[in-house]
Tab-separated table of C-alpha atoms in Angstrom:
chain	number	residue	atom	x	y	z
A	1354	MET	CA	-28.247	33.207	9.025
A	1355	VAL	CA	-28.160	36.791	7.761
A	1356	LEU	CA	-24.419	36.984	8.392
A	1357	ALA	CA	-23.829	33.790	6.380
A	1358	LEU	CA	-25.831	35.238	3.457
A	1359	LEU	CA	-23.878	38.500	3.587
A	1360	VAL	CA	-20.543	36.688	3.675
A	1361	SER	CA	-21.464	34.321	0.830
A	1362	GLY	CA	-22.780	37.270	-1.209
A	1363	ALA	CA	-19.529	39.164	-0.647
A	1364	VAL	CA	-17.518	36.084	-1.693
A	1365	VAL	CA	-19.533	35.777	-4.920
A	1366	VAL	CA	-18.993	39.466	-5.725
A	1367	VAL	CA	-15.259	39.157	-5.080
A	1368	LEU	CA	-15.020	36.048	-7.290
A	1369	VAL	CA	-16.891	37.766	-10.142
A	1370	LEU	CA	-14.657	40.834	-9.901
A	1371	LEU	CA	-11.555	38.635	-9.782
A	1372	GLY	CA	-12.731	36.758	-12.894
A	1373	LEU	CA	-13.282	40.025	-14.776
A	1374	PHE	CA	-9.878	41.303	-13.671
A	1375	VAL	CA	-8.176	38.123	-14.958
A	1376	PHE	CA	-9.986	38.488	-18.340
A	1377	GLY	CA	-8.704	42.058	-18.638
A	1378	LEU	CA	-5.189	41.138	-17.516
A	1379	ARG	CA	-5.015	38.275	-20.040
A	1380	ARG	CA	-6.102	40.572	-22.872
A	1381	ARG	CA	-3.449	43.146	-21.888
A	1382	LEU	CA	-0.767	40.438	-21.827
A	1383	ILE	CA	-1.808	39.224	-25.297
A	1384	GLN	CA	-1.737	42.779	-26.663
A	1385	ARG	CA	1.511	43.702	-24.906
A	1386	SER	CA	3.750	42.579	-27.753
A	1387	GLY	CA	1.684	44.578	-30.279
A	1388	GLY	CA	0.372	43.498	-33.659
A	1389	THR	CA	-3.058	42.384	-32.456
A	1390	PHE	CA	-6.502	42.787	-33.994
A	1391	ASP	CA	-10.047	41.655	-33.244
A	1392	CYS	CA	-10.823	38.622	-35.369
A	1393	SER	CA	-13.766	36.221	-35.231
A	1394	LEU	CA	-13.130	32.672	-36.462
A	1395	ARG	CA	-15.122	29.751	-37.860
A	1396	TRP	CA	-13.057	26.560	-38.093
A	1397	ASN	CA	-13.713	23.590	-40.385
A	1398	VAL	CA	-16.517	25.309	-42.294
A	1399	PRO	CA	-18.429	23.220	-44.854
A	1400	GLU	CA	-18.322	24.697	-48.355
A	1401	ASN	CA	-21.239	26.995	-49.314
A	1402	GLU	CA	-22.396	27.433	-45.707
A	1403	SER	CA	-23.021	31.016	-44.652
A	1404	GLY	CA	-25.090	30.729	-41.474
A	1405	GLY	CA	-24.409	32.691	-38.331
A	1406	LYS	CA	-23.483	29.582	-36.337
A	1407	GLY	CA	-19.986	28.620	-35.330
A	1408	TRP	CA	-18.419	32.075	-35.045
A	1409	ILE	CA	-16.096	32.524	-32.066
A	1410	TYR	CA	-14.994	36.014	-31.068
A	1411	GLY	CA	-11.259	36.312	-30.594
A	1412	VAL	CA	-8.058	38.297	-30.825
A	1413	ALA	CA	-5.332	37.495	-33.338
A	1414	ARG	CA	-1.675	38.377	-32.907
A	1415	TYR	CA	1.097	38.473	-35.498
A	1416	ASN	CA	4.137	36.492	-34.377
A	1417	GLY	CA	6.771	36.193	-37.089
A	1418	ASP	CA	5.479	33.940	-39.865
A	1419	ARG	CA	2.321	32.902	-38.072
A	1420	ILE	CA	-0.855	34.259	-36.576
A	1421	GLU	CA	-1.772	33.251	-33.044
A	1422	TRP	CA	-5.530	33.289	-32.422
A	1423	PHE	CA	-6.904	33.537	-28.882
A	1424	ARG	CA	-10.514	33.165	-27.752
A	1425	VAL	CA	-11.664	36.302	-25.954
A	1426	PHE	CA	-13.784	34.485	-23.377
A	1427	SER	CA	-11.145	32.085	-22.104
A	1428	TYR	CA	-8.542	31.999	-19.370
A	1429	ALA	CA	-6.075	29.958	-21.462
A	1430	PRO	CA	-2.675	31.669	-21.740
A	1431	ARG	CA	-1.843	29.922	-25.025
A	1432	PRO	CA	-3.405	30.553	-28.428
A	1433	ARG	CA	-6.272	28.307	-29.478
A	1434	ARG	CA	-5.175	28.230	-33.152
A	1435	LEU	CA	-1.882	28.832	-34.960
A	1436	LEU	CA	-2.035	29.827	-38.625
A	1437	GLU	CA	1.221	29.674	-40.562
A	1438	ARG	CA	1.641	32.259	-43.309
A	1439	SER	CA	2.923	29.746	-45.867
A	1440	ALA	CA	-0.087	27.446	-45.316
A	1441	ILE	CA	-2.854	30.071	-45.625
A	1442	GLU	CA	-4.686	30.225	-48.935
A	1443	VAL	CA	-7.280	32.968	-49.345
A	1444	LEU	CA	-10.301	31.687	-51.264
A	1445	GLU	CA	-12.750	34.578	-51.222
A	1446	ARG	CA	-13.708	37.823	-49.554
A	1447	ARG	CA	-17.321	38.762	-48.784
A	1448	THR	CA	-19.608	40.739	-46.522
A	1449	PRO	CA	-21.536	38.971	-43.736
A	1450	GLN	CA	-24.789	37.426	-44.930
A	1451	GLY	CA	-28.058	36.815	-43.062
A	1452	GLU	CA	-27.548	35.767	-39.452
A	1453	GLU	CA	-23.827	36.487	-39.679
A	1454	GLU	CA	-24.596	40.202	-39.442
A	1455	LEU	CA	-25.864	39.578	-35.912
A	1456	ALA	CA	-23.047	37.203	-34.923
A	1457	LEU	CA	-20.155	39.434	-36.018
A	1458	LEU	CA	-18.941	42.906	-35.124
A	1459	SER	CA	-20.367	45.672	-37.268
A	1460	ASP	CA	-18.481	46.485	-40.479
A	1461	SER	CA	-16.748	43.082	-40.514
A	1462	ILE	CA	-15.421	41.551	-43.712
A	1463	VAL	CA	-15.391	37.752	-43.987
A	1464	LEU	CA	-12.330	36.120	-45.500
A	1465	ALA	CA	-12.732	32.454	-46.518
A	1466	CYS	CA	-9.404	30.643	-46.311
A	1467	GLU	CA	-7.869	27.214	-46.338
A	1468	HIS	CA	-5.123	26.220	-43.918
A	1469	ARG	CA	-3.493	22.811	-44.320
A	1470	GLY	CA	-6.621	21.343	-45.907
A	1471	THR	CA	-9.035	22.858	-43.354
A	1472	ARG	CA	-11.512	25.458	-44.554
A	1473	LEU	CA	-11.907	28.376	-42.162
A	1474	GLU	CA	-13.356	31.861	-42.150
A	1475	LEU	CA	-11.959	34.950	-40.495
A	1476	ALA	CA	-14.043	38.060	-39.849
A	1477	MET	CA	-12.276	41.345	-39.193
A	1478	SER	CA	-12.538	45.072	-39.798
A	1479	GLU	CA	-11.493	46.600	-43.113
A	1480	ASP	CA	-8.329	48.036	-41.528
A	1481	ALA	CA	-7.382	44.678	-39.996
A	1482	LEU	CA	-8.038	42.986	-43.338
A	1483	THR	CA	-5.691	45.385	-45.122
A	1484	GLY	CA	-2.959	44.614	-42.588
A	1485	PHE	CA	-3.605	40.871	-42.776
A	1486	LEU	CA	-3.387	40.782	-46.575
A	1487	ALA	CA	-0.224	42.910	-46.513
A	1488	TRP	CA	1.288	40.500	-43.970
A	1489	LEU	CA	0.401	37.544	-46.211
A	1490	GLU	CA	1.961	39.153	-49.279
A	1491	ALA	CA	5.100	40.167	-47.369
A	1492	ALA	CA	6.280	36.562	-47.141
A	1493	PRO	CA	10.032	36.041	-47.490
A	1494	PRO	CA	11.298	35.157	-50.966
A	1495	GLY	CA	10.744	31.549	-51.948
A	1496	GLN	CA	7.560	31.073	-49.899
A	1497	ARG	CA	4.351	30.521	-51.771
A	1498	VAL	CA	1.495	32.890	-50.971
A	1499	ASN	CA	-2.010	32.395	-52.321
A	1500	VAL	CA	-4.126	35.519	-52.085
A	1501	ALA	CA	-7.302	35.645	-54.154
């Protein structure tokens, strides 16, 4: 009986450690190509809603003319969302309000955007925001870019 408990306990510990290792390995693989930044996301946000609900912590990666957004707490190898540069329209920039301060990383800036008719919000650091806006404005000639 005691041996069975020890073995099952050891199996649980090994599985937890393996899960943590896979999380770390996935993050390293995402960051391997460079151009990544921490970015929380709220998708399909109703207008004038600024509650702390719906934020998902993630990592965004620049890939040509699009941003690939990955959930941090996921094993999926593919991005959860793809945002094309030509389809992103920046609506407003603001600081987190109320419960959002608890849901987001400290010193985050919230960027309200629209992508193909869907309203979304991105929360990132000031440095990441500067890079994101520069990436948006660096669109090739002939592409429309809407930055508020």
